[in-house]
Amino acid sequence: MTSLLGGWTEGSANSYDRGRAIDTGQLQAFLEQTQPAAAAAFELDNPRSETRAQFLNRVQGYITQYGVVDLLRKGMSHSTRTGTYEVIFYGATPSAGNDVAEQLHRANRWSVTRQLRYSVDDTQRALDLAIFVNGLPLATFELKNHQTKQTVEDAIEQYKNTRDPRELLFADGRCLAHFAVDEHSVRFCTRLAGRRSWFLPFDKGWDGGAGNPPNPHGYKTAYLWRDILSPTSLADILEHYAARLVDKDPNTKKTKRWQIFPRYHQLDVVRKLLKDSEENGAGRRYLIQHSAGSGKSNSIAWLAHQLVDLGQDDSSVFDAVIVVTDRINLDTQIERTVKQFTQRRSLVKHADKSKDLREALANGTKIIISTVQKFPVILEDIDNAHRDRRFAIIIDEAHSGQGGKTTHAMSSALGTTPVDVEEEETTEDKINRIIDRQKLLGNASYYAFTATPKPRTLGYFGRRREDGRHHPFHVYTMKQAIEERFILDVLKNYTTVESYYKLVKSVEDDPEFDAKKAAKKLRRYVEGNSHAIHAKASIIVDHLLDKVIRPRKIGGKARVMVVTDGISRALDYYFAIDACLKKLGSPYRAIVAFSGEHEYAGKQVTEANLNGFPSGAIEKTFREDPYRILVCADKFQTGYDEPLLHTMYVDKPLSGVRAVQTLSRLNRAHPDKHDVAVLDFYNKSEGIQKSFEQWYRTTVLADSVDPNRLHDLRAVLDGAGVYGREDIDQFVEMFLAKEPRSRLEAFLDQLVVAYQELDSEEQQVEFKGRAKAFVRTYDYLAGILPYRNPEWLKLSILLTFLIPKLPAPIEEDLSRGILETIDLDSYRTEQQTAISITLGNEDAELTTNTPMGMGHQSEPDLKPTSVILQDFNQHFGNIPWTDKDRIRHIIAVEIPAKVREDKQYINAQRYNDEQNARVESDAAVQRAIMAFLKSDTEVISGK
């Protein structure tokens, strides 16, 4: 037996049992060294022994049923005439000073077998490499190099074409993973399925994208052997990451099993976070910028369950881990993950109320999951006894909202500063205590995961480096994820659908309106016009059938989403799409998603009574036929993970984080998903490009908010005369003394009077704007400033209560009535050529750019209706209109509208039977046509 570097020994192909996929020689050597009584009882030294065969068959059968991970982690009881034995792998990392455990851990036999002939039937077929621990297979490898003009892609094709998944070694769960490797790149697959085998990237990343960095000492992929596949690393992966998951469908009762193996960036970030946390203890901040669709849920689950046990046996780094998330399914995923690696009960609890949290902490629950909305309230009510505990707080999809008051609430509840129990606590003491609680204090570490960090998020959780900028702790970029094909590029097939309108004045006079506000109303009017909605719905349905259904995208399972601007628009689309599908005789149907109850066409509707099933069943039902279209109003646009989503139809303004989050719903990978598409009815490609470039690579914060801005803001606010210094002190004392709310309100009412007595509405607007800016800026700075400023806090307390009571100046809407003066004359949509939006190859630098809050009233720009329409038509209808456009509009919009106003038609619909009503309906159509023949003779006749 040859010893190799790094704790490996060279295995022999001769000791490999092809019928059981076990290296029996290595297994025998392991048991003889660690459990000699078991080795003797199993008669492993006798190849013809029936007892030996029974034992090996049980090992093989156990792996078939439960997977090799389960066997290595839990062991397997096996009984013989001389007793019952546990066959185990000594995987747990021994604690310091435990010599027996260390000796057993070192006794594990890690072996590498080259040119492994694995097949019983085709005896000459051989793998390049296979690795084992104690004779049980862990991974297989196909190795290629560019000198022979072969790459990692050739290795993948070899697995797909010549490695039969029916062979025992390649069966599901038999190995942790199968690796395709060349000098430059690594790919892996956890389940071989012939041509459908799905190989994922396992590269480190380079220059913000895919690939691996140059290695001055050898191959770029040397890290795989040196760092990942060392015995120590593999033992860690077996103990904390690799898993065999089982799901049972409650409807079909079918059981689904699949193998989990960490991606490189997942393994890297969790290990680095654990190392830094153990070295530095509680009180640190970590920002993890990982692309949407990069597997953050698994990363969070792996991190959470390992943070629980971080530290020595007698001194844990953290007493509990709190996960803050808006994703309902994440608690299930974390609980399932934790159960894979521990036998302890009551380890995970979802806390919706402060009572749940207190009970969880009192009962020793180690992982507590709550929502962003409820978490501040929960923590504010935690008993003071928990202030001396240490917490790890993992924030899922962290944004600026979790950096201000939410973070302060966390710190307030978890802060190390004890409550002063002296009877005479001064106002100054109370103020200082509040300031202390606003900090991100030393007894809690924050792990903030997001794909799109905003400036405030970077300011709170990013780390300031020598260049003076705030950087994420760990990055897995959108660029790398796309280049590695782990997620799809949602901008690669981007089509804008241009809408053109021609509006005409419908009144004789020419009234004036505020041009800017009028233009916004006109845009919303034409976009929501029933003719426009039905035209766009027709485009959506045609595209769905022709470009998604018929080409059998995603193996015929593709789904699409319609993103709309509000509930009314969503309902318009839902009914219009449903009508188009029924008109075409299509079997497919739409689902509508919106919150609450809404009035539509004179009826109160909810998504449940329209869809015919509960709201909670939308995600599951959407994957089932006949449903193929999900029409959304501000739902399913963040955190929604559906790999079957192929196309998105957008009819709402998108920019910044919202654009990235919404369109990223499409990027989830699937073995049969090779492309995605976007049809955008509203936005320009340039704006979408600008939004994505902020988070395509690493995002850093270039500057911080200057505390002197608060001095400047306060100077202006103090000088306005709305309050005096004594007012601030008196109100804060009342607030801290917990005076009745009625007394606080009465005090504030006096300040409101002073506000209303300012010389002009302009001054009122300026004061309120600066007050909001002060509170917003202080809210951000309070958690990160290294020094106290009680005066800022006191003013912030007063303004927080005062701002909502300050009436906004009554501003007359000088655009009111514009819609009553116009008609839609013509409408046309033109689908542009699909383009691939290219993003720049540079890191993005954000700035806080906090405004000083100089509020002001804009002067209305009054223009005659004719001029407003001329400008609007020039911007949205600057095309050569034809009579065909006018005729289409008359037929589709004006004639039906005139029929609905026909009194004889209305009476027939109310009082006549169905046959007479139909006759009168035809007559009303004829009357409407004749009316248009008289008024639009030239258009109708085509002259």
Tab-separated table of C-alpha atoms in Angstrom, residues 417 420 424-436 729 732-733 736-737 788-791 793-794 797:
chain	number	residue	atom	x	y	z
A	417	THR	CA	-25.287	47.580	28.954
A	420	ASP	CA	-29.520	51.013	35.805
A	424	GLU	CA	-32.866	58.182	40.856
A	425	GLU	CA	-31.974	57.716	37.206
A	426	THR	CA	-31.552	61.099	35.562
A	427	THR	CA	-32.742	62.032	32.101
A	428	GLU	CA	-29.113	62.148	31.021
A	429	ASP	CA	-28.627	58.570	32.246
A	430	LYS	CA	-31.638	57.438	30.266
A	431	ILE	CA	-30.509	59.272	27.146
A	432	ASN	CA	-27.035	57.760	27.354
A	433	ARG	CA	-28.515	54.306	27.821
A	434	ILE	CA	-30.671	54.724	24.707
A	435	ILE	CA	-27.626	55.827	22.716
A	436	ASP	CA	-25.706	52.790	23.943
A	729	ASP	CA	-35.924	68.901	27.008
A	732	VAL	CA	-38.038	64.134	26.112
A	733	GLU	CA	-38.483	64.119	29.890
A	736	LEU	CA	-38.887	58.983	29.128
A	737	ALA	CA	-41.180	59.308	32.147
A	788	ARG	CA	-22.292	60.042	21.933
A	789	ASN	CA	-24.320	63.150	21.156
A	790	PRO	CA	-27.308	63.309	23.501
A	791	GLU	CA	-28.614	66.526	21.933
A	793	LEU	CA	-30.937	61.958	20.143
A	794	LYS	CA	-33.271	64.280	22.027
A	797	ILE	CA	-37.118	61.843	19.610
